Every structure is written in structure tokens, then in C-alpha cells.
């Protein structure tokens, strides 16, 4: 009997270090420590190349706007610039904050995937009863060795999913920056266009008043009066439409900034800036965009995750479920007989043979997901290349259009007005022709402002593409144009 007990203890003493060693090596291979939220934010800053505010990674959800946004609504307001608007949106946009917090889902899955299975403990007591000389106590500890051995494979797949979530969040940061800039330029252009429309409205009013006076003097027919009055009323409608466009664009920007209450009374600085004299685009923009594409990087990480999950399923299909355990048993005698009833320790191995279920279906599903992702990856690469060419074309043509208005059309309209004024002073043309020249100059200014907005919006889209994010072109819709009122007569002098 003593010899058998010694053998059992020796076997248990050999198995316990083996189980512990396998568990520790699996834990080390799985990388037990998941990245922190701070590490995630640092990685997202690195990928997006945007300085995110520290509060964006806050674990708590504050129903109030962030401190910077509250200060915007309370302190003497300074007019917003495009860069300041982007900073406020990064600080306060709830949708972006939600995307950043959702990285924690992948982080939690990674942490869970690296965990070892819990050991199972069994305790059995056989009380003293008839036919039993002594009560028995049995203790057993068992651990799922297969799960412990496969945990590094699951952790590797979860790590790739976590990296994909980081790329996705970085893409959301770049996309928000573009959306804010596009909305900012739309507000800036709408304000500038409203000012021009009001000046045009004054010109229409002057033409109407002049027509009425000339009609009273018998110098023009009633048709001229009706034409100028109709033109003025249509101009009022157009000015109101531009004002509505301005209010709508302000609300769009306010939503992106995440502001509400008193903080919504912000103002913006200046007019839409002039387009640069020369436009410079990188010579190998397609290659740069492909290398920087956060969308493609996310798909690569998802492909690695799908491949990792398929490998884990393949291993699960061929490796039997193995559980190792140790157990001990002793008889419970009187307290002075304890030395006569020592513990009897043994070990056991439990396994299931993968004869029928080798996870073929789950492995085939993962393979199909991998193939689908691979098709999307190649398709997105084609889309990115096409998007670069499209964005560059839009930028080049928008720049050329803005330059043409600034260098050719606006100076030409100015000369037309100057020459018309000279001829009016020389009594060669009437007041209607002079006012018409003024209105056409204002129409050209309206179109020039819209061309500048298109240029800066196209520039922001091209920059976002080179920063790794393919964005939807944000248009402000067809801008309202001032009506044209023509008089049949010259209007006298």
C-alpha cells in the first residue's frame, strides 16, 4: 500500500509542474496584458496624424459638452477658424467619441481571448454510514489543457481585430476633420454670398425706384416698371433662399461641432480665402494614398484576423479536448488516527476524440469570410486609385475655375461697370443699363465665391485622401442665383 501511495504522489508531483508549465507558457504566448485605452489613443493619433484631446479617451460619458466647448459659449467669443472648428469637433463630436470608445470592445475581446480557462474543483464527501468504516473526503482539480494551448491562436486573431478597430477609429478622425472643414467653408461662403445678395438687392431696388420715377415723368413705358418690380421681388426671394442656406449650413456645422445651447451662437472669421496662385499636388499621389489608406489597412488586419480564426478552428478540429487533473482522497477517522489515514493523491487525463466533429463547417465559414474580405481588399485598392484621380481632377478644375474668376471674369465685370458708368455720365446709356452692369458684376462675385468654396472643399477632400481616408464629396447644393431683370427701354438719363 505504501508503495502505491508513493507512486501516486510521484505521478502527481510530475503532472502538476507540467500542467502549470503549459498554462504559463500559453499565457505568455497569448500576451495576457491587453493594451490600455491610453495606448489605443496614442496609436490612433499616430495613424491619423491628428492631435486628439486627452478627454476623448475618457472612460466616463459626460452629458455636458466638454470644457473647451463650454468655454466657447461662455467666454467672449472669438470668430472660429477652420482649424479651431476641427479642434472643437474632435473634442466634442459625440459620434467620434462613440467610435473611439468602441475600440474598447475589441480591446476587451483581446483581453478575454488571452485568458486561461478556469480550473474546475470538485469536492466529494461520503459520510459515515452503514457498511462504511470511515467517512471519505475527495478533492479534485482539473484544467482544460486544450483551451489553454489554443488561447494564443485566439489571442492572435483578436489582436488583429483590435488593430482593425484602431484603423477604423483613425479613419473616423480624418473623416470628421474633412466634414468640419467642408461645412466651415460652406458657412463662410454662404455668409459672403448673403452679403453680395443684399448688395444686389439694393441694386434691384434702385432700378425699381428709378423705373417708377421715369415712368411718372413719362420717359419709360409701364413695361419697364413692371419688369424692374418683378426683378426686385424675385431678388428678395433669392436673398431669402441664400439666408436659409446659411442657416442650414450653420446647423450642419453646429452638429459636427457637437454644440448646443448658448454655445451655438458662434461666429466665423473672415471670408473664404483666395485660391493660391499655383496648385501643387504630389507626383505619385496614387501610391501615397494607397500606402496611407486606413481603409486598406483595416481590411488587412481583418484578413489577418480571419486567417487566425480559421487556423484556430483547424487546430480545434484536429486536437482532442484534453483535460488534466489531480485528485486526492483520504479517510476521515478520529483526530488521533489522522496519521493512519493520509491523503492518497492521483492524476487523471480526460480527452475527447475528434472523430465526427472536426469543425469543418466553422472552418469553411471562416474561409469564405476571408475570401470575401480579400475580394473587397482588391476592390477597395481600385477604388482608392480612382478616388485619387477623381479628387485631383476636381481640385485642379476647381482651382482653375477660382483663378479664372479672380483673374479674368471679375476684372472684366469691373471694367464693364466702369465703362458703363462713363457712358452713363456721357449720357450714352440709361440708368437701367448702368444698374444691369452692377447686378451682373454682383452675379460674377456670387459665382466667384462658390468657386472658392469648391476649391477649398476639394483641397480638403484631397488632403483627407492622402491622410488615409476616402471621403464623400460634400457639396453645398446648387447655390441660389440672383434673377436677371431686363428693361425694354434705355431708361433715359
GROMACS .gro file of N, CA and C in nm, residues 109-205:
model
  291
  109UNK      N    1  -1.222   4.219  -2.607
  109UNK     CA    2  -1.218   4.086  -2.668
  109UNK      C    3  -1.076   4.031  -2.671
  110UNK      N    4  -0.979   4.120  -2.696
  110UNK     CA    5  -0.839   4.076  -2.695
  110UNK      C    6  -0.798   4.030  -2.556
  111UNK      N    7  -0.837   4.108  -2.457
  111UNK     CA    8  -0.802   4.069  -2.319
  111UNK      C    9  -0.865   3.935  -2.282
  112UNK      N   10  -0.990   3.916  -2.325
  112UNK     CA   11  -1.060   3.791  -2.292
  112UNK      C   12  -0.998   3.673  -2.364
  113UNK      N   13  -0.956   3.696  -2.491
  113UNK     CA   14  -0.900   3.584  -2.568
  113UNK      C   15  -0.771   3.531  -2.509
  114UNK      N   16  -0.698   3.615  -2.436
  114UNK     CA   17  -0.572   3.570  -2.378
  114UNK      C   18  -0.585   3.506  -2.242
  115UNK      N   19  -0.706   3.496  -2.192
  115UNK     CA   20  -0.725   3.440  -2.059
  115UNK      C   21  -0.720   3.287  -2.064
  116UNK      N   22  -0.659   3.227  -1.961
  116UNK     CA   23  -0.659   3.082  -1.947
  116UNK      C   24  -0.793   3.036  -1.892
  117UNK      N   25  -0.834   2.913  -1.925
  117UNK     CA   26  -0.959   2.862  -1.867
  117UNK      C   27  -0.946   2.844  -1.717
  118UNK      N   28  -1.054   2.863  -1.648
  118UNK     CA   29  -1.052   2.847  -1.503
  118UNK      C   30  -1.040   2.699  -1.468
  119UNK      N   31  -0.963   2.667  -1.364
  119UNK     CA   32  -0.959   2.527  -1.318
  119UNK      C   33  -1.091   2.491  -1.251
  120UNK      N   34  -1.128   2.366  -1.265
  120UNK     CA   35  -1.251   2.316  -1.202
  120UNK      C   36  -1.214   2.235  -1.079
  121UNK      N   37  -1.280   2.264  -0.971
  121UNK     CA   38  -1.253   2.196  -0.844
  121UNK      C   39  -1.376   2.115  -0.807
  122UNK      N   40  -1.351   1.991  -0.773
  122UNK     CA   41  -1.460   1.902  -0.729
  122UNK      C   42  -1.432   1.855  -0.587
  123UNK      N   43  -1.534   1.860  -0.504
  123UNK     CA   44  -1.523   1.817  -0.364
  123UNK      C   45  -1.633   1.713  -0.340
  124UNK      N   46  -1.592   1.599  -0.291
  124UNK     CA   47  -1.689   1.494  -0.262
  124UNK      C   48  -1.672   1.442  -0.120
  125UNK      N   49  -1.780   1.423  -0.052
  125UNK     CA   50  -1.777   1.374   0.086
  125UNK      C   51  -1.872   1.255   0.096
  126UNK      N   52  -1.819   1.145   0.146
  126UNK     CA   53  -1.902   1.027   0.173
  126UNK      C   54  -1.915   1.014   0.324
  127UNK      N   55  -2.029   1.043   0.380
  127UNK     CA   56  -2.041   1.041   0.527
  127UNK      C   57  -2.038   0.897   0.581
  128UNK      N   58  -2.014   0.892   0.706
  128UNK     CA   59  -2.012   0.762   0.774
  128UNK      C   60  -2.153   0.705   0.773
  129UNK      N   61  -2.163   0.579   0.731
  129UNK     CA   62  -2.293   0.516   0.720
  129UNK      C   63  -2.277   0.365   0.729
  130UNK      N   64  -2.385   0.300   0.723
  130UNK     CA   65  -2.380   0.154   0.741
  130UNK      C   66  -2.304   0.092   0.624
  131UNK      N   67  -2.214   0.002   0.659
  131UNK     CA   68  -2.133  -0.065   0.559
  131UNK      C   69  -2.007   0.010   0.525
  132UNK      N   70  -1.989   0.130   0.577
  132UNK     CA   71  -1.869   0.211   0.551
  132UNK      C   72  -1.798   0.232   0.683
  133UNK      N   73  -1.672   0.193   0.685
  133UNK     CA   74  -1.597   0.201   0.812
  133UNK      C   75  -1.560   0.344   0.847
  134UNK      N   76  -1.524   0.423   0.744
  134UNK     CA   77  -1.484   0.561   0.769
  134UNK      C   78  -1.549   0.653   0.664
  135UNK      N   79  -1.571   0.774   0.702
  135UNK     CA   80  -1.614   0.876   0.604
  135UNK      C   81  -1.499   0.908   0.510
  136UNK      N   82  -1.531   0.945   0.387
  136UNK     CA   83  -1.428   0.975   0.287
  136UNK      C   84  -1.442   1.120   0.239
  137UNK      N   85  -1.328   1.180   0.215
  137UNK     CA   86  -1.323   1.315   0.156
  137UNK      C   87  -1.242   1.309   0.027
  138UNK      N   88  -1.299   1.356  -0.081
  138UNK     CA   89  -1.230   1.355  -0.212
  138UNK      C   90  -1.220   1.498  -0.264
  139UNK      N   91  -1.103   1.533  -0.311
  139UNK     CA   92  -1.078   1.665  -0.372
  139UNK      C   93  -1.016   1.644  -0.509
  140UNK      N   94  -1.063   1.719  -0.607
  140UNK     CA   95  -1.008   1.709  -0.741
  140UNK      C   96  -0.995   1.846  -0.807
  141UNK      N   97  -0.889   1.866  -0.883
  141UNK     CA   98  -0.866   1.990  -0.959
  141UNK      C   99  -0.838   1.953  -1.104
  142UNK      N  100  -0.909   2.019  -1.198
  142UNK     CA  101  -0.895   1.984  -1.340
  142UNK      C  102  -0.887   2.112  -1.423
  143UNK      N  103  -0.807   2.108  -1.523
  143UNK     CA  104  -0.794   2.224  -1.612
  143UNK      C  105  -0.804   2.178  -1.758
  144UNK      N  106  -0.872   2.262  -1.840
  144UNK     CA  107  -0.889   2.230  -1.983
  144UNK      C  108  -0.760   2.266  -2.055
  145UNK      N  109  -0.680   2.166  -2.081
  145UNK     CA  110  -0.548   2.192  -2.139
  145UNK      C  111  -0.559   2.238  -2.284
  146UNK      N  112  -0.656   2.187  -2.358
  146UNK     CA  113  -0.668   2.225  -2.500
  146UNK      C  114  -0.699   2.374  -2.515
  147UNK      N  115  -0.791   2.422  -2.430
  147UNK     CA  116  -0.824   2.566  -2.438
  147UNK      C  117  -0.703   2.651  -2.403
  148UNK      N  118  -0.625   2.603  -2.304
  148UNK     CA  119  -0.505   2.679  -2.267
  148UNK      C  120  -0.403   2.681  -2.380
  149UNK      N  121  -0.390   2.568  -2.450
  149UNK     CA  122  -0.292   2.561  -2.558
  149UNK      C  123  -0.336   2.643  -2.680
  150UNK      N  124  -0.467   2.651  -2.704
  150UNK     CA  125  -0.517   2.724  -2.822
  150UNK      C  126  -0.539   2.872  -2.795
  151UNK      N  127  -0.529   2.913  -2.671
  151UNK     CA  128  -0.555   3.055  -2.641
  151UNK      C  129  -0.462   3.149  -2.717
  152UNK      N  130  -0.334   3.115  -2.741
  152UNK     CA  131  -0.251   3.208  -2.823
  152UNK      C  132  -0.307   3.229  -2.963
  153UNK      N  133  -0.366   3.123  -3.022
  153UNK     CA  134  -0.423   3.140  -3.156
  153UNK      C  135  -0.543   3.234  -3.154
  154UNK      N  136  -0.629   3.217  -3.052
  154UNK     CA  137  -0.744   3.308  -3.041
  154UNK      C  138  -0.698   3.451  -3.011
  155UNK      N  139  -0.595   3.464  -2.929
  155UNK     CA  140  -0.546   3.598  -2.896
  155UNK      C  141  -0.486   3.666  -3.018
  156UNK      N  142  -0.420   3.587  -3.103
  156UNK     CA  143  -0.360   3.646  -3.223
  156UNK      C  144  -0.470   3.702  -3.315
  157UNK      N  145  -0.579   3.627  -3.332
  157UNK     CA  146  -0.690   3.676  -3.414
  157UNK      C  147  -0.754   3.800  -3.350
  158UNK      N  148  -0.770   3.798  -3.219
  158UNK     CA  149  -0.830   3.913  -3.150
  158UNK      C  150  -0.739   4.036  -3.159
  159UNK      N  151  -0.607   4.012  -3.159
  159UNK     CA  152  -0.515   4.126  -3.171
  159UNK      C  153  -0.530   4.193  -3.307
  160UNK      N  154  -0.549   4.113  -3.410
  160UNK     CA  155  -0.569   4.170  -3.545
  160UNK      C  156  -0.701   4.247  -3.552
  161UNK      N  157  -0.805   4.194  -3.488
  161UNK     CA  158  -0.933   4.266  -3.486
  161UNK      C  159  -0.919   4.398  -3.410
  162UNK      N  160  -0.840   4.395  -3.304
  162UNK     CA  161  -0.817   4.517  -3.226
  162UNK      C  162  -0.744   4.622  -3.310
  163UNK      N  163  -0.646   4.578  -3.385
  163UNK     CA  164  -0.573   4.672  -3.472
  163UNK      C  165  -0.666   4.726  -3.580
  164UNK      N  166  -0.756   4.641  -3.631
  164UNK     CA  167  -0.853   4.688  -3.731
  164UNK      C  168  -0.944   4.796  -3.671
  165UNK      N  169  -0.983   4.778  -3.545
  165UNK     CA  170  -1.066   4.880  -3.480
  165UNK      C  171  -0.991   5.012  -3.465
  166UNK      N  172  -0.861   5.004  -3.440
  166UNK     CA  173  -0.780   5.127  -3.432
  166UNK      C  174  -0.777   5.198  -3.567
  167UNK      N  175  -0.757   5.122  -3.674
  167UNK     CA  176  -0.756   5.183  -3.808
  167UNK      C  177  -0.892   5.247  -3.838
  168UNK      N  178  -0.998   5.178  -3.798
  168UNK     CA  179  -1.134   5.230  -3.824
  168UNK      C  180  -1.154   5.361  -3.748
  169UNK      N  181  -1.109   5.368  -3.625
  169UNK     CA  182  -1.124   5.491  -3.545
  169UNK      C  183  -1.039   5.604  -3.604
  170UNK      N  184  -0.917   5.570  -3.648
  170UNK     CA  185  -0.832   5.674  -3.709
  170UNK      C  186  -0.898   5.728  -3.836
  171UNK      N  187  -0.962   5.640  -3.913
  171UNK     CA  188  -1.033   5.686  -4.033
  171UNK      C  189  -1.148   5.779  -3.997
  172UNK      N  190  -1.216   5.749  -3.888
  172UNK     CA  191  -1.326   5.837  -3.845
  172UNK      C  192  -1.274   5.975  -3.805
  173UNK      N  193  -1.155   5.980  -3.746
  173UNK     CA  194  -1.096   6.109  -3.709
  173UNK      C  195  -1.067   6.192  -3.834
  174UNK      N  196  -1.006   6.129  -3.934
  174UNK     CA  197  -0.974   6.202  -4.057
  174UNK      C  198  -1.102   6.245  -4.128
  175UNK      N  199  -1.202   6.158  -4.129
  175UNK     CA  200  -1.327   6.191  -4.196
  175UNK      C  201  -1.397   6.309  -4.128
  176UNK      N  202  -1.395   6.310  -3.994
  176UNK     CA  203  -1.459   6.422  -3.924
  176UNK      C  204  -1.388   6.553  -3.956
  177UNK      N  205  -1.255   6.550  -3.962
  177UNK     CA  206  -1.180   6.671  -3.996
  177UNK      C  207  -1.222   6.725  -4.131
  178UNK      N  208  -1.238   6.635  -4.228
  178UNK     CA  209  -1.282   6.680  -4.361
  178UNK      C  210  -1.424   6.736  -4.357
  179UNK      N  211  -1.515   6.664  -4.289
  179UNK     CA  212  -1.654   6.709  -4.284
  179UNK      C  213  -1.665   6.848  -4.221
  180UNK      N  214  -1.587   6.871  -4.116
  180UNK     CA  215  -1.592   7.001  -4.049
  180UNK      C  216  -1.538   7.111  -4.140
  181UNK      N  217  -1.428   7.081  -4.208
  181UNK     CA  218  -1.371   7.184  -4.297
  181UNK      C  219  -1.469   7.215  -4.411
  182UNK      N  220  -1.529   7.111  -4.469
  182UNK     CA  221  -1.625   7.135  -4.578
  182UNK      C  222  -1.744   7.217  -4.529
  183UNK      N  223  -1.795   7.184  -4.410
  183UNK     CA  224  -1.908   7.260  -4.355
  183UNK      C  225  -1.867   7.403  -4.321
  184UNK      N  226  -1.744   7.419  -4.271
  184UNK     CA  227  -1.696   7.553  -4.238
  184UNK      C  228  -1.688   7.640  -4.364
  185UNK      N  229  -1.631   7.586  -4.471
  185UNK     CA  230  -1.621   7.665  -4.595
  185UNK      C  231  -1.761   7.694  -4.651
  186UNK      N  232  -1.855   7.601  -4.632
  186UNK     CA  233  -1.991   7.625  -4.680
  186UNK      C  234  -2.056   7.741  -4.604
  187UNK      N  235  -2.034   7.747  -4.472
  187UNK     CA  236  -2.089   7.858  -4.393
  187UNK      C  237  -2.022   7.989  -4.434
  188UNK      N  238  -1.891   7.982  -4.447
  188UNK     CA  239  -1.816   8.103  -4.485
  188UNK      C  240  -1.866   8.156  -4.621
  189UNK      N  241  -1.884   8.065  -4.716
  189UNK     CA  242  -1.930   8.107  -4.849
  189UNK      C  243  -2.073   8.159  -4.844
  190UNK      N  244  -2.159   8.093  -4.765
  190UNK     CA  245  -2.298   8.138  -4.757
  190UNK      C  246  -2.307   8.277  -4.697
  191UNK      N  247  -2.227   8.305  -4.594
  191UNK     CA  248  -2.227   8.440  -4.535
  191UNK      C  249  -2.182   8.543  -4.637
  192UNK      N  250  -2.076   8.507  -4.710
  192UNK     CA  251  -2.024   8.602  -4.809
  192UNK      C  252  -2.126   8.623  -4.922
  193UNK      N  253  -2.191   8.516  -4.963
  193UNK     CA  254  -2.289   8.527  -5.072
  193UNK      C  255  -2.412   8.607  -5.026
  194UNK      N  256  -2.448   8.592  -4.898
  194UNK     CA  257  -2.562   8.668  -4.850
  194UNK      C  258  -2.533   8.818  -4.852
  195UNK      N  259  -2.410   8.855  -4.817
  195UNK     CA  260  -2.373   8.996  -4.825
  195UNK      C  261  -2.381   9.048  -4.968
  196UNK      N  262  -2.332   8.968  -5.062
  196UNK     CA  263  -2.339   9.010  -5.203
  196UNK      C  264  -2.484   9.018  -5.250
  197UNK      N  265  -2.566   8.919  -5.207
  197UNK     CA  266  -2.707   8.919  -5.248
  197UNK      C  267  -2.779   9.042  -5.195
  198UNK      N  268  -2.746   9.086  -5.075
  198UNK     CA  269  -2.810   9.206  -5.020
  198UNK      C  270  -2.768   9.331  -5.099
  199UNK      N  271  -2.640   9.332  -5.142
  199UNK     CA  272  -2.598   9.446  -5.224
  199UNK      C  273  -2.670   9.442  -5.360
  200UNK      N  274  -2.687   9.320  -5.413
  200UNK     CA  275  -2.761   9.309  -5.540
  200UNK      C  276  -2.906   9.351  -5.522
  201UNK      N  277  -2.960   9.318  -5.404
  201UNK     CA  278  -3.099   9.357  -5.377
  201UNK      C  279  -3.112   9.509  -5.376
  202UNK      N  280  -3.011   9.577  -5.321
  202UNK     CA  281  -3.012   9.724  -5.323
  202UNK      C  282  -3.011   9.776  -5.467
  203UNK      N  283  -2.933   9.707  -5.553
  203UNK     CA  284  -2.928   9.750  -5.693
  203UNK      C  285  -3.064   9.731  -5.761
  204UNK      N  286  -3.129   9.617  -5.729
  204UNK     CA  287  -3.263   9.593  -5.785
  204UNK      C  288  -3.362   9.699  -5.735
  205UNK      N  289  -3.351   9.734  -5.608
  205UNK     CA  290  -3.441   9.835  -5.552
  205UNK      C  291  -3.419   9.971  -5.618
   0.00000   0.00000   0.00000
